[in-house]
Amino acid sequence: MTTDKQLLRTRFSKTLMEDMFQIKKGETVAITADFGSDTAIIDALFVATKNAGGLPLIIQIPKAENDSQAGMKDWPSKAITAALCNVDVWIEANSVVLLYSDIWETAMKENKQLRYLIIADSTIQSLDRVFTGFDIQRLKVLLNEVRTMAMASKSVRITSNNGTDVSYEIDLNYAFDVDDGDYSQPKFGTAPGFVNIVPKLGSMNGSIVFDHLQFAEDDTLEFILKNGKVIDVKGGKSAEEFKTYLATFNDENMYKISHNMIGLNPKVTELSYELVEDERIWGGVDFGFGHTSAMDMPPFGQEAASHFDGVVTKVNLYFDAIQIFENGQICHPKLRPLAQKLLTN
């Protein structure tokens, strides 16, 4: 008997391999997993790769204690790196991620043909919402227009009814990425539906009140930022616990802003408390802290032991003095028709 989850796994995996990655006959597709991964999703990706003509390779690795560089001691790094430098596609589906570790950095630098995507330990319900049911080309047009507007600006300001009021300056030397669901060319890919900006170093100031904060007991903590660095965390006992968590890394760069994502996935309209999905919530923003790759912040990046993210929903977004979002809805006259066309797909 076919279950609802089986149908979702089939739809997601087929969409990913055939429509988004556009897998060609004979391409090698590595799928990394650990003991926190959903094996049914891993198996579905394997089958979809074969059906698309590709050669699937599942790499089962230990589940590390910490993400990114902090997890290096737990992984057989030489063997993993060698394998990932010799594949066409890498889908990272492990629950504790290699992203931003030396393994990841080397694979992305040395394997010039690599098409990489991270889905981590997302549930199949979340993956189906984020990856299916929208027109990739219409999303591409909207995201590219927002990116063009951002790059033409000097500053960004984000406010919200929850108390968030933070601003930063633009640096055109840094990354302005979009992910629209097209993974057919070499790239550092994440789930579709955002414009990502790496702020000018030392320029972010203000307060961020989160609606979802990774690794926090209380999602609604407040960060106070000065010159691009978290100088205080407010929110009672949970704030003190989060300060302790950050202090365990003994790394000043863990307090520094890494990136700001503007969420525009048309299928994500409310918090699910699954980070990969919530980062892309329509009319919201994500703030990442800690490690930043040299690919995004040339020439050296911002090395840190790990990386974490938090989300604010229903924001007011301004490029310079021009309002782009009002309470989570696109209000700019040039963008409204593009958004409407995407939402009515």
PDB file of N, CA and C in Angstrom, residues 90-136:
ATOM      1  N   TRP A  90      26.494  16.528  -5.307  1.00  0.00           N
ATOM      2  CA  TRP A  90      26.544  16.132  -3.891  1.00  0.00           C
ATOM      3  C   TRP A  90      25.312  16.686  -3.197  1.00  0.00           C
ATOM      4  N   ILE A  91      24.502  15.770  -2.661  1.00  0.00           N
ATOM      5  CA  ILE A  91      23.362  16.167  -1.853  1.00  0.00           C
ATOM      6  C   ILE A  91      23.682  15.846  -0.399  1.00  0.00           C
ATOM      7  N   GLU A  92      23.758  16.871   0.426  1.00  0.00           N
ATOM      8  CA  GLU A  92      24.092  16.680   1.832  1.00  0.00           C
ATOM      9  C   GLU A  92      22.807  16.487   2.622  1.00  0.00           C
ATOM     10  N   ALA A  93      22.561  15.230   3.026  1.00  0.00           N
ATOM     11  CA  ALA A  93      21.337  14.879   3.747  1.00  0.00           C
ATOM     12  C   ALA A  93      21.653  14.361   5.143  1.00  0.00           C
ATOM     13  N   ASN A  94      22.853  14.655   5.647  1.00  0.00           N
ATOM     14  CA  ASN A  94      23.197  14.252   6.997  1.00  0.00           C
ATOM     15  C   ASN A  94      22.619  15.250   7.998  1.00  0.00           C
ATOM     16  N   SER A  95      22.304  14.762   9.210  1.00  0.00           N
ATOM     17  CA  SER A  95      21.653  15.606  10.208  1.00  0.00           C
ATOM     18  C   SER A  95      22.618  16.572  10.876  1.00  0.00           C
ATOM     19  N   VAL A  96      23.892  16.191  10.996  1.00  0.00           N
ATOM     20  CA  VAL A  96      24.948  17.095  11.476  1.00  0.00           C
ATOM     21  C   VAL A  96      25.822  17.389  10.264  1.00  0.00           C
ATOM     22  N   VAL A  97      25.861  18.646   9.851  1.00  0.00           N
ATOM     23  CA  VAL A  97      26.284  18.938   8.488  1.00  0.00           C
ATOM     24  C   VAL A  97      27.781  19.187   8.346  1.00  0.00           C
ATOM     25  N   LEU A  98      28.285  18.818   7.164  1.00  0.00           N
ATOM     26  CA  LEU A  98      29.661  19.086   6.749  1.00  0.00           C
ATOM     27  C   LEU A  98      29.834  20.517   6.245  1.00  0.00           C
ATOM     28  N   LEU A  99      28.758  21.179   5.922  1.00  0.00           N
ATOM     29  CA  LEU A  99      28.779  22.538   5.395  1.00  0.00           C
ATOM     30  C   LEU A  99      29.730  23.430   6.188  1.00  0.00           C
ATOM     31  N   TYR A 100      30.631  24.109   5.457  1.00  0.00           N
ATOM     32  CA  TYR A 100      31.622  25.047   5.988  1.00  0.00           C
ATOM     33  C   TYR A 100      32.799  24.379   6.704  1.00  0.00           C
ATOM     34  N   SER A 101      32.834  23.047   6.740  1.00  0.00           N
ATOM     35  CA  SER A 101      34.012  22.358   7.275  1.00  0.00           C
ATOM     36  C   SER A 101      35.119  22.358   6.225  1.00  0.00           C
ATOM     37  N   ASP A 102      36.324  21.903   6.610  1.00  0.00           N
ATOM     38  CA  ASP A 102      37.410  21.787   5.642  1.00  0.00           C
ATOM     39  C   ASP A 102      37.053  20.802   4.525  1.00  0.00           C
ATOM     40  N   ILE A 103      36.279  19.774   4.854  1.00  0.00           N
ATOM     41  CA  ILE A 103      35.832  18.810   3.832  1.00  0.00           C
ATOM     42  C   ILE A 103      35.028  19.533   2.769  1.00  0.00           C
ATOM     43  N   TRP A 104      34.049  20.304   3.218  1.00  0.00           N
ATOM     44  CA  TRP A 104      33.177  21.041   2.296  1.00  0.00           C
ATOM     45  C   TRP A 104      33.966  22.084   1.504  1.00  0.00           C
ATOM     46  N   GLU A 105      34.788  22.856   2.205  1.00  0.00           N
ATOM     47  CA  GLU A 105      35.547  23.916   1.529  1.00  0.00           C
ATOM     48  C   GLU A 105      36.452  23.339   0.443  1.00  0.00           C
ATOM     49  N   THR A 106      37.112  22.215   0.735  1.00  0.00           N
ATOM     50  CA  THR A 106      38.007  21.597  -0.247  1.00  0.00           C
ATOM     51  C   THR A 106      37.237  21.066  -1.441  1.00  0.00           C
ATOM     52  N   ALA A 107      36.134  20.383  -1.185  1.00  0.00           N
ATOM     53  CA  ALA A 107      35.329  19.847  -2.287  1.00  0.00           C
ATOM     54  C   ALA A 107      34.810  20.964  -3.182  1.00  0.00           C
ATOM     55  N   MET A 108      34.336  22.046  -2.584  1.00  0.00           N
ATOM     56  CA  MET A 108      33.796  23.156  -3.374  1.00  0.00           C
ATOM     57  C   MET A 108      34.896  23.872  -4.164  1.00  0.00           C
ATOM     58  N   LYS A 109      36.098  23.921  -3.603  1.00  0.00           N
ATOM     59  CA  LYS A 109      37.205  24.610  -4.278  1.00  0.00           C
ATOM     60  C   LYS A 109      37.831  23.761  -5.369  1.00  0.00           C
ATOM     61  N   GLU A 110      38.035  22.474  -5.093  1.00  0.00           N
ATOM     62  CA  GLU A 110      38.775  21.616  -6.014  1.00  0.00           C
ATOM     63  C   GLU A 110      37.910  21.003  -7.104  1.00  0.00           C
ATOM     64  N   ASN A 111      36.655  20.718  -6.802  1.00  0.00           N
ATOM     65  CA  ASN A 111      35.766  20.090  -7.775  1.00  0.00           C
ATOM     66  C   ASN A 111      34.990  21.170  -8.527  1.00  0.00           C
ATOM     67  N   LYS A 112      35.531  21.608  -9.634  1.00  0.00           N
ATOM     68  CA  LYS A 112      34.977  22.750 -10.366  1.00  0.00           C
ATOM     69  C   LYS A 112      33.624  22.444 -11.006  1.00  0.00           C
ATOM     70  N   GLN A 113      33.278  21.158 -11.133  1.00  0.00           N
ATOM     71  CA  GLN A 113      32.008  20.777 -11.765  1.00  0.00           C
ATOM     72  C   GLN A 113      30.921  20.452 -10.738  1.00  0.00           C
ATOM     73  N   LEU A 114      31.231  20.610  -9.467  1.00  0.00           N
ATOM     74  CA  LEU A 114      30.324  20.137  -8.421  1.00  0.00           C
ATOM     75  C   LEU A 114      29.051  20.969  -8.326  1.00  0.00           C
ATOM     76  N   ARG A 115      27.927  20.269  -8.336  1.00  0.00           N
ATOM     77  CA  ARG A 115      26.625  20.876  -8.041  1.00  0.00           C
ATOM     78  C   ARG A 115      26.207  20.352  -6.662  1.00  0.00           C
ATOM     79  N   TYR A 116      26.214  21.248  -5.685  1.00  0.00           N
ATOM     80  CA  TYR A 116      26.009  20.874  -4.288  1.00  0.00           C
ATOM     81  C   TYR A 116      24.665  21.399  -3.792  1.00  0.00           C
ATOM     82  N   LEU A 117      23.999  20.606  -2.972  1.00  0.00           N
ATOM     83  CA  LEU A 117      22.752  21.024  -2.332  1.00  0.00           C
ATOM     84  C   LEU A 117      22.706  20.456  -0.925  1.00  0.00           C
ATOM     85  N   ILE A 118      22.328  21.275   0.032  1.00  0.00           N
ATOM     86  CA  ILE A 118      22.144  20.812   1.406  1.00  0.00           C
ATOM     87  C   ILE A 118      20.652  20.760   1.731  1.00  0.00           C
ATOM     88  N   ILE A 119      20.209  19.589   2.224  1.00  0.00           N
ATOM     89  CA  ILE A 119      18.840  19.469   2.729  1.00  0.00           C
ATOM     90  C   ILE A 119      18.841  19.083   4.203  1.00  0.00           C
ATOM     91  N   ALA A 120      20.002  18.663   4.714  1.00  0.00           N
ATOM     92  CA  ALA A 120      20.181  18.299   6.132  1.00  0.00           C
ATOM     93  C   ALA A 120      19.131  17.271   6.545  1.00  0.00           C
ATOM     94  N   ASP A 121      18.519  17.475   7.720  1.00  0.00           N
ATOM     95  CA  ASP A 121      17.585  16.475   8.241  1.00  0.00           C
ATOM     96  C   ASP A 121      16.133  16.932   8.118  1.00  0.00           C
ATOM     97  N   SER A 122      15.834  17.688   7.079  1.00  0.00           N
ATOM     98  CA  SER A 122      14.459  18.140   6.857  1.00  0.00           C
ATOM     99  C   SER A 122      13.520  16.946   6.713  1.00  0.00           C
ATOM    100  N   THR A 123      12.297  17.097   7.186  1.00  0.00           N
ATOM    101  CA  THR A 123      11.289  16.049   7.002  1.00  0.00           C
ATOM    102  C   THR A 123      10.796  16.065   5.564  1.00  0.00           C
ATOM    103  N   ILE A 124      10.182  14.989   5.150  1.00  0.00           N
ATOM    104  CA  ILE A 124       9.690  14.919   3.774  1.00  0.00           C
ATOM    105  C   ILE A 124       8.542  15.900   3.550  1.00  0.00           C
ATOM    106  N   GLN A 125       7.752  16.162   4.577  1.00  0.00           N
ATOM    107  CA  GLN A 125       6.668  17.146   4.418  1.00  0.00           C
ATOM    108  C   GLN A 125       7.252  18.531   4.125  1.00  0.00           C
ATOM    109  N   SER A 126       8.318  18.873   4.844  1.00  0.00           N
ATOM    110  CA  SER A 126       8.956  20.164   4.616  1.00  0.00           C
ATOM    111  C   SER A 126       9.618  20.221   3.248  1.00  0.00           C
ATOM    112  N   LEU A 127      10.331  19.171   2.874  1.00  0.00           N
ATOM    113  CA  LEU A 127      10.999  19.141   1.569  1.00  0.00           C
ATOM    114  C   LEU A 127       9.995  19.270   0.430  1.00  0.00           C
ATOM    115  N   ASP A 128       8.847  18.647   0.570  1.00  0.00           N
ATOM    116  CA  ASP A 128       7.827  18.728  -0.471  1.00  0.00           C
ATOM    117  C   ASP A 128       7.305  20.160  -0.595  1.00  0.00           C
ATOM    118  N   ARG A 129       7.098  20.829   0.530  1.00  0.00           N
ATOM    119  CA  ARG A 129       6.632  22.218   0.471  1.00  0.00           C
ATOM    120  C   ARG A 129       7.675  23.122  -0.175  1.00  0.00           C
ATOM    121  N   VAL A 130       8.931  22.945   0.190  1.00  0.00           N
ATOM    122  CA  VAL A 130       9.978  23.865  -0.242  1.00  0.00           C
ATOM    123  C   VAL A 130      10.387  23.658  -1.702  1.00  0.00           C
ATOM    124  N   PHE A 131      10.366  22.398  -2.175  1.00  0.00           N
ATOM    125  CA  PHE A 131      10.953  22.084  -3.482  1.00  0.00           C
ATOM    126  C   PHE A 131       9.942  21.835  -4.596  1.00  0.00           C
ATOM    127  N   THR A 132       8.669  21.694  -4.291  1.00  0.00           N
ATOM    128  CA  THR A 132       7.713  21.342  -5.346  1.00  0.00           C
ATOM    129  C   THR A 132       6.555  22.340  -5.405  1.00  0.00           C
ATOM    130  N   GLY A 133       5.875  22.346  -6.563  1.00  0.00           N
ATOM    131  CA  GLY A 133       4.624  23.087  -6.676  1.00  0.00           C
ATOM    132  C   GLY A 133       4.742  24.536  -7.071  1.00  0.00           C
ATOM    133  N   PHE A 134       5.879  24.953  -7.627  1.00  0.00           N
ATOM    134  CA  PHE A 134       6.022  26.322  -8.111  1.00  0.00           C
ATOM    135  C   PHE A 134       6.792  26.307  -9.419  1.00  0.00           C
ATOM    136  N   ASP A 135       6.708  27.417 -10.150  1.00  0.00           N
ATOM    137  CA  ASP A 135       7.379  27.557 -11.442  1.00  0.00           C
ATOM    138  C   ASP A 135       8.781  28.103 -11.221  1.00  0.00           C
ATOM    139  N   ILE A 136       9.785  27.308 -11.550  1.00  0.00           N
ATOM    140  CA  ILE A 136      11.173  27.697 -11.313  1.00  0.00           C
ATOM    141  C   ILE A 136      11.524  28.979 -12.055  1.00  0.00           C
TER     142      ILE A 136
END
